[in-house]
Amino acid sequence: MSFQILLNVFLAFIWMFLKNDYGSSSFFIGYLLGLLIMLAYRRFFTSRFYLVRVWAVIKLLALFLKELVLSNISVLKHILSPTLNIKPGIFALKTELTKDWEITILANLITLTPGTLVVDVSLDRQTLYIHAMDIPEKHEAIDSIKNTFERAIMEVSR
Amino acid sequence: MAETFKIISMILIILGTILSLVSTFGLIRLPDVYTRNHAASKSTTLGIMTILLGTFVYFLNVHGHFDSRVLLGIFFIFLTSPVAGHLISRSAYHSGVKLWDKSVEDDLKSSQDKVYVKK
């Protein structure tokens, strides 16, 4: 991915040299043209066309913000309800992610999810131990983690 | 135009204040370290983020001053406060702090990963 961005910047510089115009607008046009050229020649790259990954990162960031707002609403409900009927507990979750940075992002996402907080990561990095505010909601939480978060992170790293 | 943005930033700042206040109530009301950590690590994150966002909107539209440091502050708090929450609950667990009596499940207790626990 970083190679493709570097190549794109390089193409933009070539455009600036061809035009003999060294302003930022010339750089921008060269960048867009280079993007088109790279889109046409994308089958020669070993990894995916990098805008796909940039878009996946943006989607992951939007997911982060959405989960943050939802988790705040659920915590507020728990705190402000007159009777404290919560059943907290710690449950284990197997993860399919392997790289360290992926697990870090997943742990951060889980911490910002409604009613879950990561307590520990196992030494072999395959299990996350998660403290849940309400254990009966556990399966729902596992489903949402499995289906949305892991998939969104895999989309970035794939 | 400036009046609308004043109202928007006012709403954001009041929302953030309310969130921080409620998370403080949570710190008092909730029973153990872990559930308190839920309140502290989530509500204050969003509370501080909205307060900073309100400040940013105010200075951008009323004084015409783009303060990038406020945006960086939002970004750093967003990144670091869940990690802080995780570390506090992790060190609490490994130094033997017990869960609340009414907790129903503890998978970590039976696992092999408790290498730091003092008996």
Short mmCIF file of C-alpha atoms in Angstrom, two decimals:
data_model
loop_
_atom_site.label_atom_id
_atom_site.label_comp_id
_atom_site.label_asym_id
_atom_site.label_seq_id
_atom_site.Cartn_x
_atom_site.Cartn_y
_atom_site.Cartn_z
CA MET A 1 0.00 0.00 0.00
CA SER A 2 2.75 2.48 0.91
CA PHE A 3 4.52 1.65 -2.34
CA GLN A 4 1.41 2.57 -4.31
CA ILE A 5 1.03 5.90 -2.51
CA LEU A 6 4.70 6.68 -3.11
CA LEU A 7 4.30 5.82 -6.79
CA ASN A 8 1.28 8.09 -7.00
CA VAL A 9 3.18 11.02 -5.47
CA PHE A 10 6.04 10.30 -7.87
CA LEU A 11 3.65 10.42 -10.86
CA ALA A 12 2.27 13.72 -9.58
CA PHE A 13 5.81 15.12 -9.45
CA ILE A 14 6.42 13.97 -13.03
CA TRP A 15 3.24 15.82 -14.04
CA MET A 16 4.53 18.98 -12.31
CA PHE A 17 7.84 18.69 -14.15
CA LEU A 18 6.05 18.17 -17.51
CA LYS A 19 3.88 21.23 -16.96
CA ASN A 20 6.74 23.31 -15.52
CA ASP A 21 4.24 24.53 -12.91
CA TYR A 22 5.07 23.86 -9.25
CA GLY A 23 1.88 24.87 -7.44
CA SER A 24 -0.33 22.75 -5.25
CA SER A 25 -3.14 22.69 -7.84
CA SER A 26 -0.77 21.23 -10.41
CA PHE A 27 0.27 18.59 -7.87
CA PHE A 28 -3.37 17.76 -7.21
CA ILE A 29 -4.19 17.34 -10.91
CA GLY A 30 -1.10 15.18 -11.37
CA TYR A 31 -2.16 13.09 -8.39
CA LEU A 32 -5.61 12.49 -9.89
CA LEU A 33 -4.15 11.60 -13.30
CA GLY A 34 -1.65 9.27 -11.64
CA LEU A 35 -4.55 7.66 -9.79
CA LEU A 36 -6.26 6.97 -13.14
CA ILE A 37 -3.07 5.50 -14.60
CA MET A 38 -2.60 3.28 -11.55
CA LEU A 39 -6.24 2.19 -11.74
CA ALA A 40 -5.67 1.13 -15.34
CA TYR A 41 -2.50 -0.80 -14.44
CA ARG A 42 -3.73 -2.26 -11.14
CA ARG A 43 -3.26 -5.88 -12.21
CA PHE A 44 0.50 -5.42 -12.07
CA PHE A 45 0.50 -4.62 -8.35
CA THR A 46 0.90 -7.43 -5.87
CA SER A 47 -1.62 -5.96 -3.39
CA ARG A 48 -5.03 -4.39 -3.93
CA PHE A 49 -5.56 -0.92 -5.40
CA TYR A 50 -4.90 1.27 -2.38
CA LEU A 51 -8.04 3.44 -2.49
CA VAL A 52 -10.05 0.33 -1.54
CA ARG A 53 -8.03 0.09 1.64
CA VAL A 54 -8.32 3.82 2.33
CA TRP A 55 -12.09 3.47 2.02
CA ALA A 56 -12.04 0.51 4.43
CA VAL A 57 -10.10 2.61 6.96
CA ILE A 58 -12.69 5.39 6.67
CA LYS A 59 -15.49 2.86 7.23
CA LEU A 60 -13.69 1.48 10.30
CA LEU A 61 -13.37 5.01 11.72
CA ALA A 62 -17.09 5.63 11.18
CA LEU A 63 -17.84 2.33 12.95
CA PHE A 64 -15.69 3.48 15.89
CA LEU A 65 -17.66 6.73 16.23
CA LYS A 66 -21.03 4.97 15.93
CA GLU A 67 -20.12 2.41 18.60
CA LEU A 68 -18.86 5.16 20.90
CA VAL A 69 -22.20 6.98 20.79
CA LEU A 70 -24.23 3.75 21.20
CA SER A 71 -22.12 2.57 24.15
CA ASN A 72 -22.57 5.91 25.88
CA ILE A 73 -26.32 5.68 25.54
CA SER A 74 -26.33 2.16 27.03
CA VAL A 75 -24.05 3.14 29.93
CA LEU A 76 -26.27 6.14 30.67
CA LYS A 77 -29.30 3.86 30.74
CA HIS A 78 -27.62 1.52 33.23
CA ILE A 79 -26.45 4.34 35.49
CA LEU A 80 -29.64 6.36 35.52
CA SER A 81 -32.06 3.45 35.96
CA PRO A 82 -33.46 3.47 39.52
CA THR A 83 -32.70 -0.20 40.20
CA LEU A 84 -29.33 -1.64 39.32
CA ASN A 85 -30.31 -4.86 37.56
CA ILE A 86 -27.08 -5.77 35.87
CA LYS A 87 -25.35 -9.16 35.77
CA PRO A 88 -21.68 -8.47 35.12
CA GLY A 89 -19.13 -11.14 34.28
CA ILE A 90 -16.09 -12.05 32.21
CA PHE A 91 -16.42 -14.16 29.10
CA ALA A 92 -13.85 -15.47 26.61
CA LEU A 93 -13.91 -14.72 22.92
CA LYS A 94 -11.87 -16.53 20.29
CA THR A 95 -10.54 -14.21 17.64
CA GLU A 96 -9.32 -15.03 14.15
CA LEU A 97 -7.08 -12.00 13.88
CA THR A 98 -3.37 -12.74 14.06
CA LYS A 99 -1.32 -9.55 13.75
CA ASP A 100 -0.65 -7.49 16.86
CA TRP A 101 -2.02 -4.22 15.49
CA GLU A 102 -5.25 -5.93 14.40
CA ILE A 103 -5.79 -7.30 17.90
CA THR A 104 -5.04 -3.87 19.39
CA ILE A 105 -7.65 -2.23 17.18
CA LEU A 106 -10.17 -4.98 17.95
CA ALA A 107 -9.58 -4.54 21.69
CA ASN A 108 -10.05 -0.78 21.40
CA LEU A 109 -13.26 -1.29 19.43
CA ILE A 110 -14.61 -3.77 21.97
CA THR A 111 -13.85 -1.36 24.80
CA LEU A 112 -15.89 1.29 23.03
CA THR A 113 -18.77 -1.12 22.34
CA PRO A 114 -21.94 -1.00 24.45
CA GLY A 115 -21.45 -2.99 27.65
CA THR A 116 -18.10 -4.66 26.97
CA LEU A 117 -14.57 -3.97 28.17
CA VAL A 118 -11.43 -5.96 27.40
CA VAL A 119 -9.74 -7.23 30.57
CA ASP A 120 -6.99 -9.43 29.16
CA VAL A 121 -5.53 -10.90 26.00
CA SER A 122 -4.30 -14.47 26.30
CA LEU A 123 -0.61 -15.19 25.85
CA ASP A 124 -1.10 -17.06 22.58
CA ARG A 125 -3.11 -14.06 21.27
CA GLN A 126 -6.13 -16.14 20.29
CA THR A 127 -8.54 -15.34 23.09
CA LEU A 128 -9.78 -12.03 24.40
CA TYR A 129 -11.24 -11.93 27.92
CA ILE A 130 -14.05 -9.42 27.96
CA HIS A 131 -15.89 -7.99 30.94
CA ALA A 132 -19.54 -7.52 30.09
CA MET A 133 -21.97 -5.30 31.93
CA ASP A 134 -24.80 -7.74 31.27
CA ILE A 135 -23.93 -11.40 30.65
CA PRO A 136 -27.39 -12.29 29.18
CA GLU A 137 -26.55 -9.91 26.34
CA LYS A 138 -23.32 -11.82 25.79
CA HIS A 139 -24.28 -13.71 22.65
CA GLU A 140 -25.52 -10.57 21.00
CA ALA A 141 -22.20 -8.90 21.76
CA ILE A 142 -20.24 -11.89 20.43
CA ASP A 143 -22.25 -11.82 17.21
CA SER A 144 -21.72 -8.13 16.65
CA ILE A 145 -18.00 -8.43 17.38
CA LYS A 146 -17.62 -11.41 15.07
CA ASN A 147 -19.69 -10.07 12.22
CA THR A 148 -18.97 -6.38 12.13
CA PHE A 149 -15.70 -5.59 13.87
CA GLU A 150 -13.54 -8.52 12.80
CA ARG A 151 -14.82 -8.23 9.26
CA ALA A 152 -14.17 -4.49 9.13
CA ILE A 153 -10.63 -4.97 10.43
CA MET A 154 -9.99 -7.83 8.00
CA GLU A 155 -11.22 -5.60 5.20
CA VAL A 156 -8.39 -3.22 6.04
CA SER A 157 -5.65 -5.80 6.45
CA ARG A 158 -6.64 -8.31 3.76
CA MET B 1 -24.66 32.56 10.77
CA ALA B 2 -22.39 33.01 13.77
CA GLU B 3 -25.41 32.75 16.06
CA THR B 4 -26.33 29.29 14.72
CA PHE B 5 -22.80 28.06 15.31
CA LYS B 6 -22.83 29.56 18.79
CA ILE B 7 -25.96 27.52 19.52
CA ILE B 8 -24.40 24.37 18.01
CA SER B 9 -21.27 24.71 20.13
CA MET B 10 -23.41 25.46 23.18
CA ILE B 11 -25.39 22.26 22.65
CA LEU B 12 -22.19 20.23 22.18
CA ILE B 13 -20.58 21.63 25.33
CA ILE B 14 -23.70 21.07 27.44
CA LEU B 15 -24.01 17.52 26.10
CA GLY B 16 -20.39 16.80 27.01
CA THR B 17 -20.86 18.24 30.48
CA ILE B 18 -23.94 16.10 31.06
CA LEU B 19 -22.09 12.99 29.86
CA SER B 20 -19.17 13.67 32.21
CA LEU B 21 -21.57 14.32 35.09
CA VAL B 22 -23.47 11.09 34.50
CA SER B 23 -20.26 9.09 34.28
CA THR B 24 -19.26 10.57 37.63
CA PHE B 25 -22.57 9.34 39.04
CA GLY B 26 -21.69 5.97 37.56
CA LEU B 27 -18.37 5.97 39.40
CA ILE B 28 -20.24 6.44 42.67
CA ARG B 29 -23.15 4.11 41.98
CA LEU B 30 -21.70 1.07 40.25
CA PRO B 31 -20.54 -1.80 42.46
CA ASP B 32 -16.98 -2.82 41.49
CA VAL B 33 -13.84 -1.73 39.65
CA TYR B 34 -14.80 -3.28 36.33
CA THR B 35 -18.30 -1.86 36.02
CA ARG B 36 -17.02 1.53 37.18
CA ASN B 37 -14.43 1.28 34.47
CA HIS B 38 -17.24 0.92 31.92
CA ALA B 39 -18.64 4.27 32.97
CA ALA B 40 -15.28 6.00 33.27
CA SER B 41 -13.73 4.83 30.03
CA LYS B 42 -16.72 5.37 27.76
CA SER B 43 -18.78 8.30 28.95
CA THR B 44 -15.89 10.61 29.75
CA THR B 45 -14.28 9.87 26.38
CA LEU B 46 -17.31 11.03 24.47
CA GLY B 47 -17.94 13.84 26.99
CA ILE B 48 -14.49 15.36 26.58
CA MET B 49 -14.62 14.83 22.83
CA THR B 50 -17.89 16.74 22.48
CA ILE B 51 -16.67 19.54 24.77
CA LEU B 52 -13.53 19.93 22.65
CA LEU B 53 -15.58 19.76 19.46
CA GLY B 54 -17.87 22.49 20.76
CA THR B 55 -14.84 24.66 21.59
CA PHE B 56 -13.44 24.02 18.12
CA VAL B 57 -16.72 24.98 16.39
CA TYR B 58 -16.99 28.12 18.52
CA PHE B 59 -13.52 29.45 17.77
CA LEU B 60 -13.72 28.46 14.10
CA ASN B 61 -16.98 30.22 13.31
CA VAL B 62 -17.19 33.05 15.81
CA HIS B 63 -13.54 34.13 15.86
CA GLY B 64 -12.49 32.65 12.50
CA HIS B 65 -9.60 30.81 14.15
CA PHE B 66 -8.85 27.23 13.04
CA ASP B 67 -7.26 25.59 16.07
CA SER B 68 -5.71 22.31 14.92
CA ARG B 69 -4.47 21.52 18.41
CA VAL B 70 -8.04 21.00 19.61
CA LEU B 71 -8.58 18.50 16.79
CA LEU B 72 -5.36 16.71 17.76
CA GLY B 73 -6.58 16.63 21.35
CA ILE B 74 -9.83 14.96 20.25
CA PHE B 75 -7.85 12.40 18.25
CA PHE B 76 -5.44 11.58 21.07
CA ILE B 77 -8.18 11.19 23.68
CA PHE B 78 -10.12 8.96 21.30
CA LEU B 79 -7.05 6.74 20.88
CA THR B 80 -5.72 6.62 24.42
CA SER B 81 -8.64 6.47 26.82
CA PRO B 82 -9.90 2.97 25.87
CA VAL B 83 -6.33 1.72 26.32
CA ALA B 84 -6.19 3.34 29.75
CA GLY B 85 -9.47 1.66 30.69
CA HIS B 86 -8.16 -1.70 29.52
CA LEU B 87 -4.90 -1.33 31.46
CA ILE B 88 -6.63 -0.32 34.69
CA SER B 89 -9.03 -3.27 34.61
CA ARG B 90 -6.24 -5.66 33.58
CA SER B 91 -3.93 -4.64 36.41
CA ALA B 92 -6.88 -4.74 38.81
CA TYR B 93 -7.66 -8.31 37.77
CA HIS B 94 -4.05 -9.47 37.98
CA SER B 95 -3.53 -7.95 41.40
CA GLY B 96 -6.46 -9.98 42.66
CA VAL B 97 -9.32 -7.49 42.85
CA LYS B 98 -12.53 -9.51 43.09
CA LEU B 99 -15.55 -9.10 40.87
CA TRP B 100 -18.88 -8.02 42.29
CA ASP B 101 -20.78 -10.69 44.28
CA LYS B 102 -23.61 -10.85 41.76
CA SER B 103 -21.28 -11.47 38.81
CA VAL B 104 -22.43 -14.56 37.00
CA GLU B 105 -19.47 -15.73 34.98
CA ASP B 106 -15.69 -15.63 35.08
CA ASP B 107 -13.91 -17.37 32.22
CA LEU B 108 -10.56 -15.83 32.98
CA LYS B 109 -10.42 -17.54 36.38
CA SER B 110 -10.19 -21.02 34.94
CA SER B 111 -7.81 -20.23 32.12
CA GLN B 112 -4.07 -20.80 32.03
CA ASP B 113 -3.24 -17.19 31.38
CA LYS B 114 -3.16 -15.92 34.92
CA VAL B 115 0.61 -15.84 35.20
CA TYR B 116 0.83 -12.72 37.34
CA VAL B 117 -1.66 -13.60 40.05
CA LYS B 118 -0.32 -13.57 43.58
CA LYS B 119 -1.72 -16.18 45.89
#
